Coordinates of C-alpha atoms in Angstrom, one line a residue:
X1 CA -129.9 81.4 -62.1
X2 CA -126.5 82.1 -60.5
X3 CA -124.7 81.1 -63.7
X4 CA -126.8 83.6 -65.7
X5 CA -126.1 86.3 -63.1
X6 CA -122.3 85.6 -63.5
X7 CA -122.6 86.0 -67.3
X8 CA -124.0 89.5 -67.0
X9 CA -121.3 92.2 -66.4
X10 CA -121.5 94.0 -63.0
X11 CA -123.7 97.1 -63.5
X12 CA -121.6 100.1 -62.2
X13 CA -124.4 101.7 -60.2
X14 CA -121.9 103.1 -57.7
X15 CA -119.7 104.9 -60.2
X16 CA -122.8 106.2 -62.0
X17 CA -124.1 107.8 -58.9
X18 CA -120.7 109.2 -58.0
X19 CA -120.4 110.7 -61.5
X20 CA -123.8 112.2 -61.3
X21 CA -123.1 113.8 -57.9
X22 CA -119.8 115.1 -59.1
X23 CA -121.4 116.6 -62.2
X24 CA -124.1 118.3 -60.1
X25 CA -121.6 119.6 -57.6
X26 CA -119.3 121.0 -60.4
X27 CA -122.0 122.6 -62.6
X28 CA -124.5 123.7 -60.0
X29 CA -122.1 124.8 -57.3
X30 CA -123.3 128.4 -57.5
X31 CA -126.9 127.3 -56.9
X32 CA -126.0 125.1 -54.0
X33 CA -123.9 127.9 -52.5
X34 CA -126.8 130.3 -52.8
X35 CA -129.2 127.8 -51.2
X36 CA -126.7 127.1 -48.4
X37 CA -126.1 130.8 -47.7
X38 CA -129.7 131.8 -47.9
X39 CA -130.7 128.8 -45.8
X40 CA -128.1 129.6 -43.1
X41 CA -129.4 133.2 -42.9
X42 CA -133.1 132.0 -42.6
X43 CA -132.3 129.3 -40.1
X44 CA -130.0 131.4 -38.0
X45 CA -132.6 134.2 -37.9
X46 CA -135.3 131.8 -36.8
X47 CA -133.1 130.2 -34.2
X48 CA -131.9 133.6 -32.9
X49 CA -135.5 134.8 -32.7
X50 CA -136.5 131.6 -30.7
X51 CA -133.6 131.7 -28.4
X52 CA -134.0 135.5 -28.0
X53 CA -137.4 134.9 -26.3
X54 CA -136.7 134.9 -22.6
X55 CA -137.1 131.3 -21.4
X56 CA -139.6 132.1 -18.7
X57 CA -141.8 134.0 -21.3
X58 CA -141.6 131.1 -23.8
X59 CA -142.6 128.5 -21.2
X60 CA -145.5 130.6 -19.8
X61 CA -146.6 131.7 -23.3
X62 CA -146.7 128.1 -24.7
X63 CA -148.5 126.9 -21.6
X64 CA -151.1 129.6 -22.1
X65 CA -151.5 128.6 -25.8
X66 CA -152.1 125.0 -24.9
X67 CA -154.5 125.9 -22.1
X68 CA -156.5 128.0 -24.6
X69 CA -156.6 125.2 -27.1
X70 CA -157.4 122.4 -24.6
X71 CA -159.9 124.3 -22.5
X72 CA -160.7 122.5 -19.2
X73 CA -158.4 119.6 -20.0
X74 CA -155.4 120.7 -17.9
X75 CA -153.3 117.5 -18.4
X76 CA -151.5 118.6 -21.5
X77 CA -150.9 122.2 -20.5
X78 CA -149.4 120.9 -17.2
X79 CA -147.2 118.5 -19.1
X80 CA -146.0 121.3 -21.4
X81 CA -145.1 123.5 -18.4
X82 CA -143.3 120.8 -16.5
X83 CA -141.6 119.3 -19.6
X84 CA -140.2 122.7 -20.7
X85 CA -139.0 123.4 -17.1
X86 CA -137.1 120.1 -17.2
X87 CA -135.4 121.0 -20.5
X88 CA -134.3 124.3 -19.1
X89 CA -133.1 122.7 -15.9
X90 CA -130.9 120.4 -17.9
X91 CA -129.3 123.3 -19.8
X92 CA -130.7 122.0 -23.1
X93 CA -132.9 125.0 -24.0
X94 CA -130.7 126.4 -26.8
X95 CA -130.3 122.8 -28.2
X96 CA -134.0 122.3 -28.2
X97 CA -134.6 125.6 -30.1
X98 CA -132.1 124.5 -32.7
X99 CA -133.8 121.2 -33.1
X100 CA -137.2 122.9 -33.3
X101 CA -136.0 125.2 -36.0
X102 CA -134.6 122.3 -38.1
X103 CA -137.9 120.3 -37.7
X104 CA -140.1 123.3 -38.4
X105 CA -138.1 124.2 -41.6
X106 CA -137.9 120.7 -42.9
X107 CA -141.7 120.1 -42.2
X108 CA -142.6 123.5 -43.8
X109 CA -140.6 122.7 -47.0
X110 CA -142.2 119.2 -47.0
X111 CA -145.7 120.6 -46.8
X112 CA -145.0 123.2 -49.6
X113 CA -143.8 120.5 -51.9
X114 CA -145.9 117.5 -50.7
X115 CA -149.4 118.9 -50.7
X116 CA -149.4 120.2 -54.3
X117 CA -147.6 117.1 -55.4
X118 CA -150.2 114.8 -53.7
X119 CA -153.0 116.8 -55.3
X120 CA -151.4 116.4 -58.7
X121 CA -151.1 112.7 -58.2
X122 CA -154.7 112.4 -57.2
X123 CA -155.7 114.3 -60.4
X124 CA -153.4 112.6 -62.8
X125 CA -152.9 108.8 -62.8
X126 CA -149.8 109.0 -64.9
X127 CA -148.1 111.3 -62.4
X128 CA -149.3 108.9 -59.6
X129 CA -147.7 105.9 -61.2
X130 CA -144.4 107.8 -61.7
X131 CA -144.2 109.3 -58.2
X132 CA -145.3 106.3 -56.1
X133 CA -142.0 104.3 -56.8
X134 CA -140.0 107.4 -56.0
X135 CA -141.8 107.8 -52.7
X136 CA -141.1 104.1 -52.0
X137 CA -137.4 104.7 -52.6
X138 CA -137.3 107.8 -50.4
X139 CA -139.0 106.0 -47.5
X140 CA -137.1 102.7 -47.6
X141 CA -133.6 104.0 -48.3
X142 CA -131.6 104.2 -45.1
X143 CA -131.6 107.7 -43.8
X144 CA -127.8 107.7 -43.4
X145 CA -127.4 107.5 -47.2
X146 CA -129.0 110.9 -47.6
X147 CA -126.1 112.5 -45.6
X148 CA -123.6 111.7 -48.5
X149 CA -125.2 114.0 -51.2
X150 CA -126.2 116.5 -48.5
X151 CA -122.6 117.0 -47.5
X152 CA -121.5 117.0 -51.2
X153 CA -124.0 119.7 -52.1
X154 CA -124.2 121.9 -49.0
X155 CA -121.2 121.0 -46.8
X156 CA -121.9 120.8 -43.1
X157 CA -124.4 122.5 -40.8
X158 CA -128.1 122.9 -40.6
X159 CA -128.8 123.3 -44.3
X160 CA -127.7 119.8 -45.3
X161 CA -129.5 118.5 -42.2
X162 CA -132.7 120.1 -43.5
X163 CA -132.1 118.7 -47.0
X164 CA -131.7 115.1 -45.7
X165 CA -134.7 115.5 -43.4
X166 CA -136.9 116.7 -46.2
X167 CA -136.1 113.7 -48.4
X168 CA -136.8 111.4 -45.5
X169 CA -140.0 113.1 -44.1
X170 CA -141.7 114.2 -47.4
X171 CA -143.5 111.0 -48.4
X172 CA -146.2 110.9 -45.8
X173 CA -147.5 114.3 -46.7
X174 CA -147.5 113.4 -50.4
X175 CA -149.3 110.1 -49.8
X176 CA -151.9 111.4 -47.4
X177 CA -152.7 114.4 -49.7
X178 CA -153.1 112.0 -52.6
X179 CA -155.3 109.7 -50.5
X180 CA -157.4 112.6 -49.0
X181 CA -158.3 114.0 -52.4
X182 CA -159.1 110.6 -53.8
X183 CA -161.5 109.9 -50.9
X184 CA -163.7 112.9 -51.6
X185 CA -167.1 111.4 -52.5
X186 CA -167.7 111.3 -56.2
X187 CA -171.3 112.5 -56.0
X188 CA -170.1 115.8 -54.4
X189 CA -167.6 116.4 -57.2
X190 CA -170.3 115.6 -59.8
X191 CA -172.7 118.0 -58.1
X192 CA -170.1 120.7 -58.2
X193 CA -169.6 120.0 -61.9
X194 CA -173.3 120.2 -62.6
X195 CA -173.5 123.7 -61.0
X196 CA -170.6 124.9 -63.2
X197 CA -167.8 125.0 -60.6
X198 CA -164.3 125.5 -62.0
X199 CA -161.5 123.2 -61.0
X200 CA -160.1 125.8 -58.6
X201 CA -163.5 126.2 -56.9
X202 CA -163.9 122.4 -56.5
X203 CA -160.4 122.1 -55.1
X204 CA -160.6 124.9 -52.5
X205 CA -164.3 124.7 -51.6
X206 CA -165.0 121.0 -51.7
X207 CA -162.0 118.7 -52.0
X208 CA -159.4 120.4 -49.7
X209 CA -162.0 121.0 -46.8
X210 CA -163.1 117.4 -47.0
X211 CA -159.5 116.1 -47.2
X212 CA -158.2 118.3 -44.5
X213 CA -158.1 115.7 -41.7
X214 CA -156.3 113.2 -43.9
X215 CA -153.8 115.8 -45.1
X216 CA -153.1 116.9 -41.5
X217 CA -152.5 113.4 -40.5
X218 CA -149.8 113.2 -43.1
X219 CA -148.3 116.5 -41.9
X220 CA -148.2 115.1 -38.4
X221 CA -146.3 112.1 -39.6
X222 CA -143.9 114.3 -41.5
X223 CA -143.2 116.3 -38.3
X224 CA -142.4 113.1 -36.4
X225 CA -140.2 111.8 -39.1
X226 CA -138.3 115.1 -39.3
X227 CA -137.8 114.9 -35.6
X228 CA -136.4 111.4 -35.9
X229 CA -133.8 112.7 -38.3
X230 CA -132.3 115.0 -35.7
X231 CA -129.7 112.6 -34.5
X232 CA -128.8 111.5 -38.0
X233 CA -128.4 115.1 -39.2
X234 CA -126.1 115.9 -36.2
X235 CA -123.5 113.6 -37.8
X236 CA -123.0 116.3 -40.5
X237 CA -122.9 119.2 -38.1
X238 CA -126.6 120.1 -37.6
X239 CA -127.0 121.7 -34.2
X240 CA -129.5 120.7 -31.6
X241 CA -130.4 117.8 -29.2
X242 CA -129.2 115.3 -31.8
X243 CA -125.6 116.3 -31.0
X244 CA -126.0 115.4 -27.4
X245 CA -127.5 112.0 -28.3
X246 CA -124.8 111.3 -30.8
X247 CA -122.0 112.3 -28.3
X248 CA -123.6 110.1 -25.7
X249 CA -123.6 107.1 -28.1
X250 CA -119.9 107.8 -29.1
X251 CA -118.9 108.1 -25.4
X252 CA -121.2 105.2 -24.2
X253 CA -122.6 107.8 -21.7
X254 CA -126.0 106.4 -20.7
X255 CA -127.0 109.3 -18.5
X256 CA -126.2 112.0 -21.1
X257 CA -128.1 110.0 -23.8
X258 CA -131.1 109.6 -21.5
X259 CA -131.3 113.3 -20.7
X260 CA -131.0 114.4 -24.3
X261 CA -133.5 111.7 -25.3
X262 CA -136.0 112.9 -22.7
X263 CA -135.8 116.4 -24.1
X264 CA -136.5 115.0 -27.6
X265 CA -139.5 113.1 -26.2
X266 CA -140.9 116.2 -24.6
X267 CA -140.5 118.2 -27.8
X268 CA -142.0 115.4 -29.8
X269 CA -145.1 115.0 -27.6
X270 CA -145.8 118.8 -27.6
X271 CA -145.5 118.9 -31.4
X272 CA -147.7 115.8 -31.8
X273 CA -150.5 116.9 -29.5
X274 CA -150.7 120.4 -30.9
X275 CA -150.9 119.2 -34.5
X276 CA -153.5 116.6 -33.5
X277 CA -155.5 119.3 -31.7
X278 CA -155.4 121.5 -34.8
X279 CA -156.8 118.7 -36.8
X280 CA -159.9 118.2 -34.6
X281 CA -163.3 119.3 -35.8
X282 CA -164.7 122.2 -33.6
X283 CA -167.5 121.3 -31.2
X284 CA -170.8 121.9 -32.9
X285 CA -172.7 122.4 -29.6
X286 CA -171.7 126.1 -29.2
X287 CA -174.1 128.6 -30.7
X288 CA -173.2 132.0 -32.0
X289 CA -173.8 133.7 -28.6
X290 CA -171.6 131.3 -26.7
X291 CA -169.0 131.4 -29.4
X292 CA -168.7 135.2 -29.1
X293 CA -168.6 135.2 -25.3
X294 CA -166.1 132.3 -25.0
X295 CA -163.7 132.8 -27.9
X296 CA -163.4 136.6 -28.0
X297 CA -161.1 136.9 -24.9
X298 CA -159.2 133.8 -26.0
X299 CA -158.3 135.3 -29.3
X300 CA -157.1 138.6 -27.7
X301 CA -155.1 136.7 -25.0
X302 CA -153.4 134.6 -27.7
X303 CA -152.6 137.7 -29.7
X304 CA -151.1 139.6 -26.7
X305 CA -148.9 136.6 -25.7
X306 CA -147.8 136.0 -29.3
X307 CA -146.8 139.7 -29.8
X308 CA -144.9 139.7 -26.5
X309 CA -142.9 136.6 -27.5
X310 CA -142.3 137.7 -31.0
X311 CA -141.2 141.2 -30.0
X312 CA -138.8 140.0 -27.3
X313 CA -137.3 137.4 -29.7
X314 CA -136.7 139.8 -32.5
X315 CA -135.2 142.5 -30.3
X316 CA -132.8 140.0 -28.7
X317 CA -131.9 138.5 -32.1
X318 CA -130.9 141.9 -33.5
X319 CA -128.7 142.6 -30.5
X320 CA -126.9 139.2 -30.7
X321 CA -126.3 139.4 -34.5
X322 CA -122.9 141.1 -34.2
X323 CA -121.4 138.4 -31.9
X324 CA -122.2 135.7 -34.5
X325 CA -120.0 137.5 -37.1
X326 CA -116.9 137.2 -34.8
X327 CA -117.4 133.5 -33.8
X328 CA -114.4 131.1 -34.1
X329 CA -115.7 127.8 -35.5
X330 CA -113.7 124.8 -34.4
X331 CA -114.2 121.4 -36.0
X332 CA -113.2 118.3 -34.1
X333 CA -113.8 114.5 -34.1
X334 CA -115.6 112.4 -31.4
X335 CA -112.3 110.9 -30.1
X336 CA -111.5 111.6 -26.4
X337 CA -108.1 113.0 -27.3
X338 CA -109.5 115.5 -29.8
X339 CA -112.4 116.4 -27.6
X340 CA -109.8 117.3 -24.9
X341 CA -107.6 119.5 -27.1
X342 CA -110.5 121.2 -28.9
X343 CA -112.3 122.0 -25.7
X344 CA -109.1 123.4 -24.0
X345 CA -108.6 125.6 -27.1
X346 CA -112.2 126.7 -27.1
X347 CA -112.3 127.5 -23.4
X348 CA -109.1 129.5 -23.7
X349 CA -110.5 131.5 -26.6
X350 CA -113.7 132.2 -24.6
X351 CA -111.6 133.2 -21.6
X352 CA -109.9 135.8 -23.8
X353 CA -113.1 137.3 -25.2
X354 CA -113.9 135.2 -28.3
X355 CA -117.2 133.6 -29.2
X356 CA -116.6 129.9 -30.1
X357 CA -118.7 127.3 -31.8
X358 CA -117.4 123.8 -31.6
X359 CA -118.8 121.0 -33.9
X360 CA -118.0 117.3 -33.6
X361 CA -117.9 115.6 -37.0
X362 CA -116.8 112.3 -38.6
X363 CA -113.1 112.6 -39.4
X364 CA -113.5 112.8 -43.2
X365 CA -116.3 115.4 -42.9
X366 CA -114.1 117.4 -40.5
X367 CA -111.3 117.7 -43.1
X368 CA -113.9 118.7 -45.7
X369 CA -115.4 121.4 -43.5
X370 CA -112.0 123.1 -43.1
X371 CA -111.3 122.8 -46.9
X372 CA -114.7 124.2 -47.8
X373 CA -114.3 127.1 -45.3
X374 CA -117.3 126.1 -43.2
X375 CA -115.1 125.7 -40.1
X376 CA -112.2 128.0 -39.2
X377 CA -109.8 125.6 -37.5
X378 CA -109.1 122.1 -36.3
X379 CA -106.4 120.8 -33.9
X380 CA -107.1 117.2 -34.9
X381 CA -104.8 116.3 -37.8
X382 CA -102.7 113.2 -37.1
X383 CA -99.8 113.1 -39.5
X384 CA -97.9 111.7 -41.3
X385 CA -99.8 108.3 -41.3
X386 CA -103.2 108.3 -39.6
X387 CA -104.7 111.1 -41.8
X388 CA -102.5 110.7 -44.8
X389 CA -105.4 110.1 -47.2
X390 CA -107.3 113.2 -46.1
X391 CA -104.1 115.3 -46.1
X392 CA -103.3 114.3 -49.7
X393 CA -106.9 115.1 -50.8
X394 CA -107.2 118.5 -49.1
X395 CA -103.7 119.9 -48.6
X396 CA -104.1 122.5 -51.3
X397 CA -107.3 123.8 -49.8
X398 CA -106.2 124.2 -46.2
X399 CA -103.6 126.2 -44.2
X400 CA -101.5 123.6 -42.3
X401 CA -99.9 125.1 -39.2
X402 CA -97.3 123.5 -37.0
X403 CA -97.9 120.6 -34.5
X404 CA -99.8 121.3 -31.3
X405 CA -98.6 118.0 -29.8
X406 CA -95.6 115.8 -30.6
X407 CA -95.0 112.1 -30.2
X408 CA -98.4 110.6 -30.6
X409 CA -98.6 106.8 -31.4
X410 CA -101.0 104.2 -32.6
X411 CA -101.0 100.5 -32.1
X412 CA -102.9 97.3 -31.4
X413 CA -103.3 97.3 -27.6
X414 CA -103.8 94.6 -25.0
X415 CA -103.8 94.3 -21.2
X416 CA -100.4 93.4 -19.7
X417 CA -101.9 90.2 -18.2
X418 CA -102.0 88.8 -21.8
X419 CA -98.5 87.4 -21.5
X420 CA -99.0 84.9 -24.4
X421 CA -98.8 87.7 -27.0
X422 CA -96.3 90.5 -27.3
X423 CA -96.2 91.0 -31.1
X424 CA -98.8 91.1 -33.9
X425 CA -97.0 88.1 -35.3
X426 CA -97.9 86.2 -32.1
X427 CA -101.7 86.4 -32.7
X428 CA -103.4 83.1 -33.1
X429 CA -106.9 82.8 -31.7
X430 CA -106.8 85.2 -28.8
X431 CA -109.9 87.3 -28.0
X432 CA -112.0 85.3 -30.3
X433 CA -109.9 86.5 -33.3
X434 CA -111.5 89.9 -32.9
X435 CA -110.0 93.4 -32.7
X436 CA -112.3 95.9 -31.1
X437 CA -112.1 99.2 -32.9
X438 CA -113.6 102.6 -33.0
X439 CA -115.5 104.6 -35.7
X440 CA -115.3 103.2 -39.3
X441 CA -114.1 106.6 -40.6
X442 CA -111.1 106.9 -38.3
X443 CA -107.6 106.6 -39.7
X444 CA -106.6 104.0 -37.0
X445 CA -109.5 101.8 -38.2
X446 CA -108.1 101.8 -41.7
X447 CA -104.6 101.0 -40.4
X448 CA -106.0 98.1 -38.4
X449 CA -107.7 96.7 -41.5
X450 CA -104.4 96.9 -43.4
X451 CA -102.6 95.3 -40.5
X452 CA -105.0 92.3 -40.5
X453 CA -104.3 91.9 -44.2
X454 CA -100.6 92.5 -44.2
X455 CA -99.9 90.0 -41.4
X456 CA -102.2 87.4 -43.0
X457 CA -104.6 87.5 -40.1
X458 CA -107.5 87.6 -42.4
X459 CA -106.7 84.1 -43.6
X460 CA -106.8 82.9 -40.0
X461 CA -110.3 84.4 -39.5
X462 CA -109.4 87.7 -37.8
X463 CA -111.7 90.6 -38.1
X464 CA -112.0 94.2 -37.0
X465 CA -115.2 95.0 -35.0
X466 CA -115.8 98.7 -35.6
X467 CA -118.0 100.6 -33.1
X468 CA -117.2 103.9 -31.4
X469 CA -114.5 105.2 -29.1
X470 CA -116.9 105.0 -26.1
X471 CA -118.0 101.5 -26.9
X472 CA -114.4 100.4 -27.3
X473 CA -113.3 101.8 -23.9
X474 CA -116.3 100.3 -22.2
X475 CA -115.5 96.9 -23.7
X476 CA -111.9 97.3 -22.6
X477 CA -112.8 98.2 -19.1
X478 CA -115.3 95.3 -18.8
X479 CA -112.7 92.8 -20.2
X480 CA -110.0 94.0 -17.8
X481 CA -112.4 93.8 -14.8
X482 CA -113.1 90.1 -15.7
X483 CA -109.5 89.4 -16.7
X484 CA -110.5 88.3 -20.2
X485 CA -108.4 88.7 -23.3
X486 CA -109.1 91.7 -25.5
X487 CA -107.3 93.5 -28.3
X488 CA -108.3 97.1 -29.1
X489 CA -107.1 99.9 -31.4
X490 CA -105.3 102.1 -29.0
X491 CA -103.4 105.4 -29.2
X492 CA -101.4 107.7 -27.0
X493 CA -102.1 110.1 -25.5
X494 CA -105.2 108.5 -24.1
X495 CA -106.5 108.1 -20.5
X496 CA -106.8 104.3 -20.8
X497 CA -103.0 104.1 -20.6
X498 CA -103.1 105.9 -17.3
X499 CA -106.1 104.0 -15.9
X500 CA -105.1 100.5 -17.0
X501 CA -102.0 98.5 -17.4
X502 CA -101.7 98.2 -21.2
X503 CA -99.1 97.5 -23.8
X504 CA -98.8 97.9 -27.5
X505 CA -98.2 94.8 -29.6
X506 CA -94.9 95.0 -31.4
X507 CA -95.4 95.9 -35.1
X508 CA -92.3 94.8 -37.1
X509 CA -94.0 95.8 -40.4
X510 CA -95.0 99.2 -39.1
X511 CA -98.5 98.9 -40.5
X512 CA -99.9 100.8 -37.5
X513 CA -97.5 103.7 -38.2
X514 CA -94.7 105.1 -36.2
X515 CA -94.5 108.2 -34.0
X516 CA -96.8 111.0 -35.2
X517 CA -97.6 114.6 -34.5
X518 CA -101.0 116.2 -34.1
X519 CA -101.2 119.3 -36.3
X520 CA -103.4 122.4 -36.3
X521 CA -105.0 123.4 -39.6
X522 CA -107.2 126.3 -40.6
X523 CA -109.3 127.3 -43.6
X524 CA -107.8 129.5 -46.3
X525 CA -108.3 133.1 -45.4
X526 CA -108.6 132.9 -41.6
X527 CA -105.2 134.5 -41.3
X528 CA -106.5 137.6 -43.1
X529 CA -110.1 138.0 -41.7
X530 CA -109.5 136.7 -38.1
X531 CA -105.8 137.5 -37.5
X532 CA -105.8 137.7 -33.7
X533 CA -107.6 134.3 -33.4
X534 CA -105.3 132.8 -36.0
X535 CA -102.2 133.8 -34.0
X536 CA -103.6 132.4 -30.8
X537 CA -104.6 129.1 -32.5
X538 CA -101.2 128.9 -34.2
X539 CA -99.4 129.2 -30.8
X540 CA -101.6 126.5 -29.1
X541 CA -99.5 123.5 -28.1
X542 CA -99.2 121.1 -25.1
X543 CA -97.7 117.8 -24.1
X544 CA -98.9 114.2 -24.1
X545 CA -99.1 114.3 -20.3
X546 CA -101.3 117.5 -20.5
X547 CA -103.7 115.9 -22.9
X548 CA -103.8 112.6 -20.9
X549 CA -104.6 114.5 -17.6
X550 CA -107.6 116.3 -19.2
X551 CA -108.9 113.0 -20.7
X552 CA -108.5 111.2 -17.4
X553 CA -110.6 113.9 -15.7
X554 CA -113.2 113.5 -18.4
X555 CA -113.2 109.7 -17.9
X556 CA -113.6 110.2 -14.1
X557 CA -116.9 112.1 -14.5
X558 CA -115.9 115.7 -15.3
X559 CA -117.5 117.3 -18.4
X560 CA -115.1 118.3 -21.2
X561 CA -115.5 122.0 -20.2
X562 CA -114.8 121.3 -16.5
X563 CA -111.7 119.3 -17.3
X564 CA -110.5 121.9 -19.7
X565 CA -111.1 124.8 -17.2
X566 CA -109.2 122.8 -14.5
X567 CA -106.2 122.4 -16.8
X568 CA -106.3 126.0 -17.9
X569 CA -106.4 127.2 -14.3
X570 CA -103.3 125.1 -13.5
X571 CA -101.4 126.4 -16.6
X572 CA -102.8 130.0 -16.8
X573 CA -99.4 131.6 -17.7
X574 CA -98.9 129.1 -20.5
X575 CA -102.3 129.7 -21.9
X576 CA -102.0 133.5 -21.7
X577 CA -98.8 133.2 -23.7
X578 CA -100.8 131.9 -26.7
X579 CA -102.6 135.3 -26.9
X580 CA -99.5 137.6 -26.7

């Protein structure tokens, strides 16, 4: 069997897919741009309308809706009220509205596509046989894979997040619509045929009403799956609660992850219970008189509350539209050093009257977002070594400014108590032949892999264990506390060199690079359409000690904004000079 497999040439599935995506991106770029621009307008309008509703009015209004729907059962209305109060108390309201918009749009598109497709499958066995394997593929393919074409087609932001969520969440609606139509009793369909019903009459008066509960069950599953994609979509810049969860994972921050997770749970339960309630069959005990007396005031109450919420949301959305046009969009990476510099710049811009939107992205996607013009600026370009590949790929599409920090370094790092090793050449079997790294897309991770190969460590069984910056620092702190050997991918400036006694391993072959600078880069055209912000960003610079002090405050419990504001307050004249 294995011999036969070896005789067959390797099928180039990967290159075929790459070529197909490249072809689509090249020839349908106009369509993708139109979808992206239109989608951004729709999503921004929806989010602005939702966030424009006063929080107290939204909470009270939704509580009233749930009370009207659930009648004397006060458990769920009470949960809705308390749950939303908790979300607001944790300053996660805006993030929850962004998440709700993404879930709502992804689910709506899934229903618009899924229900007709499911009906078609139920009516046509050939279509059913073709679509079923496609649905299997969509459900079983890892969700992260959908991010790659999403970014290639639509760049970063909420639109590619919706695109990936639709692919992942669509199958349940299609399958349950198909199942619901097929489960309609045959004798009823035959009776309709015998009375001369048309296909449209059968569908809307017999099949869809009888299949409604099954179809709604599929829609409910689609909503839950779309909600589960929130964290994955945040990796490509989709806003919302997913960003908080992702940042908590990257920083190994249990508390932050729990808080954002609780907000997601509250939103999920509210959506789930409401859709289930909508799928219930009305109580048949009520007669016409009781129905008029009970439901008349409920209908008017719901209309008044809805009009109040919609009116306030639209009014506030219109007044906030101008500020969105002047927003400076900063792209950064999840590393502590870049979070520190980006937050300091963002807070300085806000202090001087600018609206700022900061998005944490994977390193490669960060460069692509600047090249595509979806982000204005980044202060996270490590050159000439760490980000050499990204620079060579995008240098003609970006405006590279000067360095904002000089003398940054990378290296394999160990605690000073590991006296048996001072150079990479000394490595034998320390730390279980494992180097603890950070994110797979980071430049330092690629350099560490090359180091293992160039020094022949791969032949001795050495491996790079990639995780996240937060996980790496947690592992380092735990090992130092227990006085155990550990080797990590380290860089300066970083707070770990201030908090712990560490040393770089000597690198005779310079595979981990030499001294580097961190550069500021912007999209093409920012200098012309945002000249004042461009000048300020271009003047932004600080020292390794400055960055390390901010990172140390962050590691000691301060939020990134608190640490940045503290540094700005201590260096106010220097910061003001950036804006002169």
